[in-house]
Structure formats: structure tokens, C-alpha cells
GROMACS .gro file of N, CA and C in nm:
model
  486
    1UNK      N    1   6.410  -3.678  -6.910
    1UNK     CA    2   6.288  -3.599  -6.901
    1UNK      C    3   6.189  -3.670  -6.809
    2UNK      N    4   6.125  -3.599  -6.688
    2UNK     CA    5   6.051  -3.690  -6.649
    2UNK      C    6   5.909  -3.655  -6.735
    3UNK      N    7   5.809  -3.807  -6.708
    3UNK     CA    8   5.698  -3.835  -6.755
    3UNK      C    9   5.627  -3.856  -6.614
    4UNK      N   10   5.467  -3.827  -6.679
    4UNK     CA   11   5.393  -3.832  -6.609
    4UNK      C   12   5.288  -3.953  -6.677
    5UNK      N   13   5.287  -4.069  -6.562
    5UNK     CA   14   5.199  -4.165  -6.600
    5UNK      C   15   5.086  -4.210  -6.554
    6UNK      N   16   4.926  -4.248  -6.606
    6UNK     CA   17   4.860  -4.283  -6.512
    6UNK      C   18   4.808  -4.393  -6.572
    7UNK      N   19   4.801  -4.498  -6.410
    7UNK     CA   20   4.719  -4.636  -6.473
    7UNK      C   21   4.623  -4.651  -6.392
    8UNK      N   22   4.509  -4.766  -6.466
    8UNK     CA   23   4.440  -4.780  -6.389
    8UNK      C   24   4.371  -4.895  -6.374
    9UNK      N   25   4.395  -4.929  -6.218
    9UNK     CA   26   4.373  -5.120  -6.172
    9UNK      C   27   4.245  -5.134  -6.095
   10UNK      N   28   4.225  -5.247  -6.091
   10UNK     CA   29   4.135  -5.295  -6.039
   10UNK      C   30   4.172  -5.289  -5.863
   11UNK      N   31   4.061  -5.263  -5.826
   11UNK     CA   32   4.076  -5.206  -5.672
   11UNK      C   33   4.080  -5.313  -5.581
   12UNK      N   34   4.189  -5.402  -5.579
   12UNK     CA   35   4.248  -5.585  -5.531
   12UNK      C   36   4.355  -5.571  -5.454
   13UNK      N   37   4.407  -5.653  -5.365
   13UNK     CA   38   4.476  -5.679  -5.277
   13UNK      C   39   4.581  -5.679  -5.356
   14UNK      N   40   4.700  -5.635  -5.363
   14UNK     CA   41   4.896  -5.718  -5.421
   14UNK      C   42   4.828  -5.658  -5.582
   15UNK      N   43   4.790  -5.569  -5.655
   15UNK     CA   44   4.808  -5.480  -5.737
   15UNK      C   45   4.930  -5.415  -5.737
   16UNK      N   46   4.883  -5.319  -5.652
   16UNK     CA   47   5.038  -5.247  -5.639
   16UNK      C   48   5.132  -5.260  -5.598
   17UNK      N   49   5.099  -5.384  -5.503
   17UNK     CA   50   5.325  -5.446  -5.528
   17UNK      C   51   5.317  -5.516  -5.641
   18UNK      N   52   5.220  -5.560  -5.769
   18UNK     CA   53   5.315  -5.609  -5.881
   18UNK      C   54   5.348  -5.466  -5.949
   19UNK      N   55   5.286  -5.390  -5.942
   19UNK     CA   56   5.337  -5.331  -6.039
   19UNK      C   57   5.471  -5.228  -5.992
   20UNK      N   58   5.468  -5.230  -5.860
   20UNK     CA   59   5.601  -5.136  -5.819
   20UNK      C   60   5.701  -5.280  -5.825
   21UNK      N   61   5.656  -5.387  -5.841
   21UNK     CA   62   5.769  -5.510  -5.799
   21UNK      C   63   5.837  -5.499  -5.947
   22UNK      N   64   5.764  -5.503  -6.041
   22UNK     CA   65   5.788  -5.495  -6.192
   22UNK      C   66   5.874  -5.386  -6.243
   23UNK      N   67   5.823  -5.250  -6.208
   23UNK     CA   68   5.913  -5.126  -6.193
   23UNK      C   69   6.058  -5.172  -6.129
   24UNK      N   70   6.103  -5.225  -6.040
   24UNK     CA   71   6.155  -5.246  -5.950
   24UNK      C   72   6.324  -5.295  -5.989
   25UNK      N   73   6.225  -5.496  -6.066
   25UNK     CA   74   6.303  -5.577  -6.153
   25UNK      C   75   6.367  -5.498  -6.261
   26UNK      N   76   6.278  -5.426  -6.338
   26UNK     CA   77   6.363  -5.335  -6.423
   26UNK      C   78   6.428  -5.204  -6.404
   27UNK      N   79   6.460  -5.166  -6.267
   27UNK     CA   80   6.565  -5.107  -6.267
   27UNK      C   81   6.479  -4.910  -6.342
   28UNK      N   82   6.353  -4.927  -6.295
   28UNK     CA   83   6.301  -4.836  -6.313
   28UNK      C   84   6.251  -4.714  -6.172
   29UNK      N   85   6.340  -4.585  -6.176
   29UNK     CA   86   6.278  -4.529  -6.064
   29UNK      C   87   6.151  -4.473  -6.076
   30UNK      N   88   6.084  -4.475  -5.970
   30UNK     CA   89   5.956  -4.359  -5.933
   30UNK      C   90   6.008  -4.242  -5.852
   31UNK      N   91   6.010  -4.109  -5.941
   31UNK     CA   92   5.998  -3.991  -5.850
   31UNK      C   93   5.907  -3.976  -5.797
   32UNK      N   94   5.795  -4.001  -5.810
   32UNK     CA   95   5.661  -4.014  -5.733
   32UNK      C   96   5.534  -4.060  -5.771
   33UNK      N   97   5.475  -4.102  -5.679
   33UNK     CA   98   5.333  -4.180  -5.657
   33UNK      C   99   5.222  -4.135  -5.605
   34UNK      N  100   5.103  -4.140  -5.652
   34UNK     CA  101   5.022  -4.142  -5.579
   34UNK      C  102   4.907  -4.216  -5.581
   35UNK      N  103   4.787  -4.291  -5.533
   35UNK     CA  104   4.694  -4.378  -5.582
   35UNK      C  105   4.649  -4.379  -5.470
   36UNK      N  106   4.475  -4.385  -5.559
   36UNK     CA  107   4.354  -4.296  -5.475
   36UNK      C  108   4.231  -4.383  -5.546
   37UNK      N  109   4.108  -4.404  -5.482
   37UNK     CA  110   3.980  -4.400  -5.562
   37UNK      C  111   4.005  -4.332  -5.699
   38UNK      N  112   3.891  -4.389  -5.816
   38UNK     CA  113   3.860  -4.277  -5.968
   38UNK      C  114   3.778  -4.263  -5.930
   39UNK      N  115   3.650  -4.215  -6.025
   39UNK     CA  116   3.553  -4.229  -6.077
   39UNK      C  117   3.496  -4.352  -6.039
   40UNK      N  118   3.532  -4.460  -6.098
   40UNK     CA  119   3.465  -4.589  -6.146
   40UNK      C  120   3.475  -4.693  -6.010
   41UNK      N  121   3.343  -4.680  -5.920
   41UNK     CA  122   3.383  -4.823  -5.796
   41UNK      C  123   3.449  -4.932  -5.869
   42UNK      N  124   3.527  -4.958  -5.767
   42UNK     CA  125   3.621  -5.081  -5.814
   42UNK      C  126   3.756  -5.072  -5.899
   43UNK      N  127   3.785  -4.890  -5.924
   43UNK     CA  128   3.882  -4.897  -6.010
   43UNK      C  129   3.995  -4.805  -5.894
   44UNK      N  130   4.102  -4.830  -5.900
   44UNK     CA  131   4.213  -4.659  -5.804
   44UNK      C  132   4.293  -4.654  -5.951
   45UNK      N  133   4.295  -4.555  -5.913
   45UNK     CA  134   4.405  -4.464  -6.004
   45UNK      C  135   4.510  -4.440  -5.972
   46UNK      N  136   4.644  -4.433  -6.005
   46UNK     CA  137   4.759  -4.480  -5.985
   46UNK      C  138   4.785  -4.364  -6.113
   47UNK      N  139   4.903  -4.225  -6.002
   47UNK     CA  140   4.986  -4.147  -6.102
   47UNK      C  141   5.128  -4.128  -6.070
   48UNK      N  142   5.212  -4.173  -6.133
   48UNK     CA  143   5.322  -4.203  -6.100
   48UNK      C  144   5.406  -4.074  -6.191
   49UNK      N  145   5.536  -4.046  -6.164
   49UNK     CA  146   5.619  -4.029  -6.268
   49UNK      C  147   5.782  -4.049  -6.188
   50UNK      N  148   5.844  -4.063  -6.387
   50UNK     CA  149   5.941  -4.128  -6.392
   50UNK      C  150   6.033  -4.025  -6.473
   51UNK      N  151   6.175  -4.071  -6.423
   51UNK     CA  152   6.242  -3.986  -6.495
   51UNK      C  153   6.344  -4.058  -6.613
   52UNK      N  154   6.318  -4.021  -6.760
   52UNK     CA  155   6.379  -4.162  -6.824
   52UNK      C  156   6.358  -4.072  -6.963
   53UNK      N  157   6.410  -4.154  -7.096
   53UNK     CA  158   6.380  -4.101  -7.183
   53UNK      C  159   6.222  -4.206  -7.294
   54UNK      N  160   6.225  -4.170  -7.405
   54UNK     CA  161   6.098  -4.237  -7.462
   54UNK      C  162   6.088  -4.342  -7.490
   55UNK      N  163   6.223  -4.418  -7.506
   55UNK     CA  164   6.197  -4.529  -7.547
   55UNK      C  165   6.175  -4.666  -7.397
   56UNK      N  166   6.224  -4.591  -7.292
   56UNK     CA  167   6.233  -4.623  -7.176
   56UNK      C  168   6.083  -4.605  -7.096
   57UNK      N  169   6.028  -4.482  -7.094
   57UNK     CA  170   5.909  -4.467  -7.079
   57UNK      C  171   5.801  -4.547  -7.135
   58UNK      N  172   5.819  -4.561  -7.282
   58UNK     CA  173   5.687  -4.680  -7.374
   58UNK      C  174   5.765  -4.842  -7.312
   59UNK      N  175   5.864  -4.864  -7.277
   59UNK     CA  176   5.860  -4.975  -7.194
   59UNK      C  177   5.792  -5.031  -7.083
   60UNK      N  178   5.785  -4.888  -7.019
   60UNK     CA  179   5.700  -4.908  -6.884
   60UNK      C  180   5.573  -4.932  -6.919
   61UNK      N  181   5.563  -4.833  -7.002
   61UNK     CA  182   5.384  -4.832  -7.072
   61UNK      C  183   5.364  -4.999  -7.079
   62UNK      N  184   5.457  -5.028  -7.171
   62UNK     CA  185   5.390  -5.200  -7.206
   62UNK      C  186   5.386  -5.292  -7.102
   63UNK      N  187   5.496  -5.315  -7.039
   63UNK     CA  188   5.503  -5.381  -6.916
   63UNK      C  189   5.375  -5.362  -6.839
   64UNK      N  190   5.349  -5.219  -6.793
   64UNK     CA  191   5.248  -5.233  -6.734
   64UNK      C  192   5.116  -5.219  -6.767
   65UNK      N  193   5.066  -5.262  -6.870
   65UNK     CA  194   4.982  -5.302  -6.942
   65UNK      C  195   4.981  -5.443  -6.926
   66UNK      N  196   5.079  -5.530  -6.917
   66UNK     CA  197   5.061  -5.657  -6.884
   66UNK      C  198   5.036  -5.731  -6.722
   67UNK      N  199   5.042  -5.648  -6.653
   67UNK     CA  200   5.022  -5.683  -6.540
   67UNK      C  201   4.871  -5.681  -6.500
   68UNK      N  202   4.842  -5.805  -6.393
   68UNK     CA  203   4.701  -5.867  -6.414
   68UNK      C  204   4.680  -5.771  -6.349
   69UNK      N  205   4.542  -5.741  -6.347
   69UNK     CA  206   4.462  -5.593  -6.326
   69UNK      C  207   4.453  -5.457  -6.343
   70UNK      N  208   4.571  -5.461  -6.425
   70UNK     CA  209   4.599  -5.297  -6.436
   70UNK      C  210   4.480  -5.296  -6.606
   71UNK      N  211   4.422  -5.201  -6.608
   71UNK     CA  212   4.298  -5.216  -6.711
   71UNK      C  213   4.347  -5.096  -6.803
   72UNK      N  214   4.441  -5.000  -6.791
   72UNK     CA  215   4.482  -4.905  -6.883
   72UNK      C  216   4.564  -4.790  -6.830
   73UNK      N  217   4.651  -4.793  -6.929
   73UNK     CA  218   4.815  -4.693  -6.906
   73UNK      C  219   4.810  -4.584  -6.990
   74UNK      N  220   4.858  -4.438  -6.936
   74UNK     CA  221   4.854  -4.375  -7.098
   74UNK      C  222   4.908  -4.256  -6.986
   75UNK      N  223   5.027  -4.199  -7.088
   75UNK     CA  224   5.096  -4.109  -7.056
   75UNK      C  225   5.070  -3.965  -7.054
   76UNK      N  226   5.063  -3.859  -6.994
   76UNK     CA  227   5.017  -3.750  -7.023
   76UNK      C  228   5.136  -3.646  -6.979
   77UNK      N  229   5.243  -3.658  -6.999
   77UNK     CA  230   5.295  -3.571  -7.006
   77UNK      C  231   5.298  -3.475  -7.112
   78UNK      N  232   5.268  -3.450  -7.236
   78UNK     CA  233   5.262  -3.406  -7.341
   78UNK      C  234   5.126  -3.338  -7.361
   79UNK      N  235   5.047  -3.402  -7.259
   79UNK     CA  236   4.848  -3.316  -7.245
   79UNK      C  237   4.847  -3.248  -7.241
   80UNK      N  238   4.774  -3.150  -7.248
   80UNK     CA  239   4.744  -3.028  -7.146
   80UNK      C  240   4.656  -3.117  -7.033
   81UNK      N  241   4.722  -3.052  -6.939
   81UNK     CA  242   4.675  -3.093  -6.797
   81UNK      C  243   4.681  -3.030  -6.711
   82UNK      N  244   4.614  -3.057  -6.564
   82UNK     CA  245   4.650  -3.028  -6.430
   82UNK      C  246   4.677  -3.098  -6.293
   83UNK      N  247   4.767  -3.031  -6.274
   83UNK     CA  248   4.883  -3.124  -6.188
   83UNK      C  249   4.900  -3.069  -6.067
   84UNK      N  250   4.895  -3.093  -5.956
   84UNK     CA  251   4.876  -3.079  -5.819
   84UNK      C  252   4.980  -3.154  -5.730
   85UNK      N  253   5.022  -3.090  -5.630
   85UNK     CA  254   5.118  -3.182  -5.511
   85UNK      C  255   5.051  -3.129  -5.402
   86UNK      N  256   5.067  -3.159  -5.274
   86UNK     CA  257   5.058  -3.074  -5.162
   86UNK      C  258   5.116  -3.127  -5.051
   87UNK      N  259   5.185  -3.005  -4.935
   87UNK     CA  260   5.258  -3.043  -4.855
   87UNK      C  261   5.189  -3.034  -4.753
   88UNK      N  262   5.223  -3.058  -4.614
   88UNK     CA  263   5.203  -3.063  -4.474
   88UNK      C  264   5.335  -2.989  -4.396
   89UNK      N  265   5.338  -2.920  -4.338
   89UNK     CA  266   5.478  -2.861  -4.334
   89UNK      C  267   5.490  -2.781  -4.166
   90UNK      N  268   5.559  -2.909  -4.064
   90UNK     CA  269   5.525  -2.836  -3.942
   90UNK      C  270   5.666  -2.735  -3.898
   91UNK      N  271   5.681  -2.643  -3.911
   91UNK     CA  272   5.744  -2.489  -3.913
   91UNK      C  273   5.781  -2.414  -3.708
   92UNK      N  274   5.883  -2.406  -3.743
   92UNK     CA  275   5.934  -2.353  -3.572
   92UNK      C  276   5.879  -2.246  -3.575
   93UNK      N  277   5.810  -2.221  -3.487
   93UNK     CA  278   5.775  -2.043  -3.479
   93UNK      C  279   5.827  -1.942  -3.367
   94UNK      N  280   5.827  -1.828  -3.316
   94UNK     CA  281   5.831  -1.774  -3.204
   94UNK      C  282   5.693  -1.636  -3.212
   95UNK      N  283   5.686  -1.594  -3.096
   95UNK     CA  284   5.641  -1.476  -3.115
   95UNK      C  285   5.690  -1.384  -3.211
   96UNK      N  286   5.785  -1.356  -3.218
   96UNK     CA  287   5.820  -1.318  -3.359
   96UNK      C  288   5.839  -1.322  -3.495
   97UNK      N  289   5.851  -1.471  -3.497
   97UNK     CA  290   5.829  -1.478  -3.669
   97UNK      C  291   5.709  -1.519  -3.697
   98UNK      N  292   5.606  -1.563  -3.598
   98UNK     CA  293   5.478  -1.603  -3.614
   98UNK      C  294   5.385  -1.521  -3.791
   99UNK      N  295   5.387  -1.380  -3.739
   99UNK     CA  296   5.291  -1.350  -3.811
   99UNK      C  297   5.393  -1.324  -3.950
  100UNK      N  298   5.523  -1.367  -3.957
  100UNK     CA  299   5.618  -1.294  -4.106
  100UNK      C  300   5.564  -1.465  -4.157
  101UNK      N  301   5.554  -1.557  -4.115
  101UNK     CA  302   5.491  -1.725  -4.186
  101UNK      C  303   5.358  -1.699  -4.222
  102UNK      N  304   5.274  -1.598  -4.113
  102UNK     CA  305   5.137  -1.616  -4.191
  102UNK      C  306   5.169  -1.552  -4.323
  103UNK      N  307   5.201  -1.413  -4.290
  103UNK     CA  308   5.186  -1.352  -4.432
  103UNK      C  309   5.266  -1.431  -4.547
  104UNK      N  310   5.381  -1.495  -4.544
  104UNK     CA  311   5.451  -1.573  -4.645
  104UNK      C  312   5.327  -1.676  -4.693
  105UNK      N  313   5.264  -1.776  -4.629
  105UNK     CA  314   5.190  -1.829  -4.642
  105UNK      C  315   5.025  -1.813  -4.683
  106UNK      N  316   5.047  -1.686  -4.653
  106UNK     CA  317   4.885  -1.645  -4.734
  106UNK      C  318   4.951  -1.545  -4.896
  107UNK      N  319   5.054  -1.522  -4.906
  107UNK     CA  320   5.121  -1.542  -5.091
  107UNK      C  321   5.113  -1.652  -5.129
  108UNK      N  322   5.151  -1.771  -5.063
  108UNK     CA  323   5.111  -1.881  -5.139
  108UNK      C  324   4.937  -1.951  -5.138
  109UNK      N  325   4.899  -1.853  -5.083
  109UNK     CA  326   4.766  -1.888  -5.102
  109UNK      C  327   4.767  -2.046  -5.013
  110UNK      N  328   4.836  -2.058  -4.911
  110UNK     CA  329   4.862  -2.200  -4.848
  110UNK      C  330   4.763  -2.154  -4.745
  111UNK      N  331   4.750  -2.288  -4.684
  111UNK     CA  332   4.659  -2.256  -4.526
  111UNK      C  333   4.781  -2.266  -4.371
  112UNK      N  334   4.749  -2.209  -4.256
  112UNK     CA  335   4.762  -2.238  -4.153
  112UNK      C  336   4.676  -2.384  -4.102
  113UNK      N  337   4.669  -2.488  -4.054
  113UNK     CA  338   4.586  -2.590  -4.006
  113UNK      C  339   4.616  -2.651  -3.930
  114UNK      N  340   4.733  -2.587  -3.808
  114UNK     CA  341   4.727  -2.652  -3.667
  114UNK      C  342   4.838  -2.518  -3.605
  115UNK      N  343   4.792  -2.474  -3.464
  115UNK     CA  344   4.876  -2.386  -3.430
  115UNK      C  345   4.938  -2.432  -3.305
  116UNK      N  346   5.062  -2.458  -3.254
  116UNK     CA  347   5.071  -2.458  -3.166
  116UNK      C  348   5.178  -2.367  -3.044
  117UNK      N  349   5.205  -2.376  -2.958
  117UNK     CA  350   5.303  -2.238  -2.868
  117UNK      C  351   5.401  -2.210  -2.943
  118UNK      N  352   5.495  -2.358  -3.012
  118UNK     CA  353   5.620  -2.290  -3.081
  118UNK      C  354   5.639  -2.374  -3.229
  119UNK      N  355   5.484  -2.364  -3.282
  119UNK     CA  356   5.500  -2.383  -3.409
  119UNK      C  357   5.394  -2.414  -3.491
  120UNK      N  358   5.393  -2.413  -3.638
  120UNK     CA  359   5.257  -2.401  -3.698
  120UNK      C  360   5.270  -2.516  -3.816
  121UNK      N  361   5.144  -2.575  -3.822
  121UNK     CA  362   5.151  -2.668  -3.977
  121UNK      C  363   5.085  -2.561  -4.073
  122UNK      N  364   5.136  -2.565  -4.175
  122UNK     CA  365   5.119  -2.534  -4.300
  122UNK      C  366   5.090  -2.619  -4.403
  123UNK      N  367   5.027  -2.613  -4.484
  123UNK     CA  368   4.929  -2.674  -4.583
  123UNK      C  369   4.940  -2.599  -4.704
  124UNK      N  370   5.020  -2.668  -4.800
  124UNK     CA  371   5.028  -2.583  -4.918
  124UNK      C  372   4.971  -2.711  -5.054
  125UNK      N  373   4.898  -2.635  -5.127
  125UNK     CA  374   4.823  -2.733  -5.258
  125UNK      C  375   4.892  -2.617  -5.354
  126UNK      N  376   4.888  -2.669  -5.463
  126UNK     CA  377   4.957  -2.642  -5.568
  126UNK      C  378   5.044  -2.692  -5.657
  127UNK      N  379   5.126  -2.648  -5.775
  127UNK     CA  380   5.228  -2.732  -5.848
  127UNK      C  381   5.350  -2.733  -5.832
  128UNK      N  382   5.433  -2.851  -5.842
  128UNK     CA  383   5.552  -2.834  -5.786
  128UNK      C  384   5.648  -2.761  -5.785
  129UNK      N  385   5.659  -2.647  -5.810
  129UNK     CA  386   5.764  -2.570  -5.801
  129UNK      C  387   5.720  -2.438  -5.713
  130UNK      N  388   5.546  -2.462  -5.665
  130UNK     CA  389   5.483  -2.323  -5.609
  130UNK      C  390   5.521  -2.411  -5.498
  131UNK      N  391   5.487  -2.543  -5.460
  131UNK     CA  392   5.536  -2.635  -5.316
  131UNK      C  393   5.665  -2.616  -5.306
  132UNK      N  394   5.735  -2.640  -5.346
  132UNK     CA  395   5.930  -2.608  -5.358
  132UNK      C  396   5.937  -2.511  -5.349
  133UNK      N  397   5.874  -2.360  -5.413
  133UNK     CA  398   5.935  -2.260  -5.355
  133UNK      C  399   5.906  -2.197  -5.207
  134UNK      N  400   5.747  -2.224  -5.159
  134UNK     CA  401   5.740  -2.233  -5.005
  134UNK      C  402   5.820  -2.293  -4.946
  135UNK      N  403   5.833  -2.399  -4.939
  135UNK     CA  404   5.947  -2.489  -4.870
  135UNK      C  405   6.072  -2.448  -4.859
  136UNK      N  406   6.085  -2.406  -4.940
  136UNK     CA  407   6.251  -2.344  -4.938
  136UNK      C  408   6.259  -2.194  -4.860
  137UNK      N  409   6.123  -2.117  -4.852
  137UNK     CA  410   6.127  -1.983  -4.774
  137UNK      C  411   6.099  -2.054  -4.608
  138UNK      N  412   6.015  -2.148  -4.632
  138UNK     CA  413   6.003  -2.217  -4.466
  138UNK      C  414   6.106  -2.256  -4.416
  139UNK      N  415   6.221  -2.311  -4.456
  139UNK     CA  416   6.317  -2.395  -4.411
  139UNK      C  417   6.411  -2.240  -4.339
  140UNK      N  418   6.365  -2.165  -4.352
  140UNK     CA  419   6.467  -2.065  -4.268
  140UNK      C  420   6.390  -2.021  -4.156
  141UNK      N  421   6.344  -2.051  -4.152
  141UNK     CA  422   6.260  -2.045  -3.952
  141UNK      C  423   6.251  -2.214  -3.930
  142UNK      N  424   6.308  -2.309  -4.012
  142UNK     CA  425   6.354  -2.419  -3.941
  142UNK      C  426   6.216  -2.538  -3.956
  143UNK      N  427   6.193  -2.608  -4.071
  143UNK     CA  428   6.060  -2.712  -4.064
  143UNK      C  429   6.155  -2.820  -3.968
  144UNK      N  430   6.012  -2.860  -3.869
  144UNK     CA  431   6.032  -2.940  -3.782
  144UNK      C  432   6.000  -3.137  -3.821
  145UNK      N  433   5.885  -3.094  -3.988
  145UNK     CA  434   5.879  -3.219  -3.954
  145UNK      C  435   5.779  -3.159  -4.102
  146UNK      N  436   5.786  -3.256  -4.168
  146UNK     CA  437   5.708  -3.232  -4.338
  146UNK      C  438   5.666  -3.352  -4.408
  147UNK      N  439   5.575  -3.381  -4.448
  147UNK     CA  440   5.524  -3.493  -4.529
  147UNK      C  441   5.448  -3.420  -4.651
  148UNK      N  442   5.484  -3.503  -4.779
  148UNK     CA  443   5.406  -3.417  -4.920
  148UNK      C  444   5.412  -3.573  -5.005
  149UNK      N  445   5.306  -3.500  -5.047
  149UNK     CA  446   5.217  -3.612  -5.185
  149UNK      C  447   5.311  -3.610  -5.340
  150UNK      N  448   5.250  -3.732  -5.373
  150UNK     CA  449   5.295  -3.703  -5.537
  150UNK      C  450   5.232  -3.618  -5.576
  151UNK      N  451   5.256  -3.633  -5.759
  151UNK     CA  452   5.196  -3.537  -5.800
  151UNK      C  453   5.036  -3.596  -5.840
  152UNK      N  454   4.955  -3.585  -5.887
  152UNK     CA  455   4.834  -3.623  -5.875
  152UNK      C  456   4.771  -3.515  -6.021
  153UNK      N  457   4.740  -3.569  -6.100
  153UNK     CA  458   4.714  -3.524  -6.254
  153UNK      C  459   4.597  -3.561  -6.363
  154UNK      N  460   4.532  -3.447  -6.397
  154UNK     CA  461   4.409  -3.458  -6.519
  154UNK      C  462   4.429  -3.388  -6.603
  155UNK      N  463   4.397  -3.428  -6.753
  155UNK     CA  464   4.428  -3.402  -6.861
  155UNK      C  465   4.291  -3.331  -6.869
  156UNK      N  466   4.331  -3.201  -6.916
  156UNK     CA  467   4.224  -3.081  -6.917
  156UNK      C  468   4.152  -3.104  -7.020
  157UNK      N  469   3.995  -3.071  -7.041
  157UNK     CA  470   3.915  -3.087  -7.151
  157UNK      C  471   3.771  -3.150  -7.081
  158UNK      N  472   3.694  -3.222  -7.158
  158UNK     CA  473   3.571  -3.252  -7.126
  158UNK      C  474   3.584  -3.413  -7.194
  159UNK      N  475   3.695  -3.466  -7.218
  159UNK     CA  476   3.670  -3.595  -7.279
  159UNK      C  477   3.624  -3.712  -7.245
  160UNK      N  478   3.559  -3.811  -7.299
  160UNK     CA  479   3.539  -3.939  -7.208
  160UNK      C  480   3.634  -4.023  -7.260
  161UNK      N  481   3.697  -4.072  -7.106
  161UNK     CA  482   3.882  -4.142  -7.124
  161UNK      C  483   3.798  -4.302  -7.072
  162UNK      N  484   3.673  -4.328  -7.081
  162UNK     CA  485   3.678  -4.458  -7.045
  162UNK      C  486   3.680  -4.601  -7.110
   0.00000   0.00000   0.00000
């Protein structure tokens, strides 16, 4: 099952190679990453997930809880939350399939954000399976070239998590 994890370190040089070095030693994958500024100067936030079961998952939890600067771990796959990816997605075009990508792309409520003679970037935000299913209608006019984020996640409500 994958989990969704977020920690959060102190905003320092070689943070995040201990803690991907640690992941690493134990033989733990990351399906994905992402780490950004929080809230709090001086803190990034770090959301990872993993694909593993529970007793494997509260391993990671502890481990990385012990690593110097990381200030707090806590899993939210089980939250209610919201969860976000987004792609970059540069797409072959011609005069002809030009405007059948816009319209595909304005169903996904995605953007156009670079046009050029024989091809367009696309910009899609959303959750992973609304990114996966664009992607998979793009790949038949041929993506030339694609870069996408982890997933990136808040546990819905009004709580104070500090």
C-alpha cells in the first residue's frame, strides 16, 4: 500500500541526503518526493511516499525521527486530505491536431503555457490519476519531453499541526 509521509527539517545544508541516505541503507523506496518552504522560516517540508506495508512504514516513521534536524514525521495517508501533482508536458503538434489538444486540455482544466510552430507545453495540476489520465491521451500526438512533481499534500481541516 503506498503511504503518504510528511516531515519536517530544519532548513540546513546535507538534511536531505541524510535522510534519503538513511531511506537508502534500508533498502527503502521513494515513489516520490517533494520539498519546498512551510509555513515556519527556517523549516521545508518534505512529502514523500512509499510503497510498503505498516509495519515497514512506522519504521521509516522512527528512523526518521532520529535524524538530526528532522523536527517531526507523521503519516497522512489515512487523513482526509489534499493531494496535488503537476505535470509540464511538451506535446508534438501540427496544424491539425493543434486545436483537438486544446480542447482535451481545457477538460482537464490544464493550461496551454508555451506555444510553439510544432508544439505546445501543457501544464496540468491536479491528482494523480487526473495527471495520468492526460498523459496517457497526450502520448498519442507524441510528448516530446515531460517533467512532473511529487505528490505534495495537506490534511484538510483548520487544525494547528505545530
Amino acid at each position: 500500500m503506498k503511504h503518504t509521509l510528511v516531515a519536517w527539517m530544519r532548513d540546513k545544508p546535507g538534511v536531505l541526503n541524510r535522510v534519503s541516505g538513511m531511506l537508502r541503507r534500508r533498502n527503502f523506496n521513494i515513489d516520490s518526493l517533494q520539498v519546498g518552504h512551510s509555513e515556519t522560516p527556517g523549516i521545508s517540508r518534505m512529502t514523500f511516499v512509499v510503497d510498503g506495508n505498516e509495519h515497514m512504514v512506522d519504521q521509516v516513521i522512527k528512523q526518521l525521527r532520529k535524524v538530526v534536524d528532522v523536527t517531526r514525521v507523521e503519516d497522512i495517508s489515512e487523513k482526509p486530505s489534499v493531494a496535488r501533482e503537476m505535470a509540464l508536458v511538451r506535446v508534438r503538434t501540427t496544424g491539425e491536431t493543434r486545436s483537438e489538444i486544446v480542447q482535451i486540455v481545457q477538460i482537464y482544466r490544464g493550461e496551454i503555457v508555451d506555444v510553439a510552430m510544432d508544439s505546445m507545453v501543457v501544464q496540468i495540476v491536479g491528482a494523480e490519476d487526473r495527471v495520468d489520465s492526460l498523459i496517457a491521451l497526450l502520448e498519442n500526438f507524441g510528448i516530446q519531453e515531460m517533467v512532473r512533481t511529487g505528490k505534495v499534500a495537506l490534511v484538510r481541516g483548520s487544525t494547528d499541526r505545530r
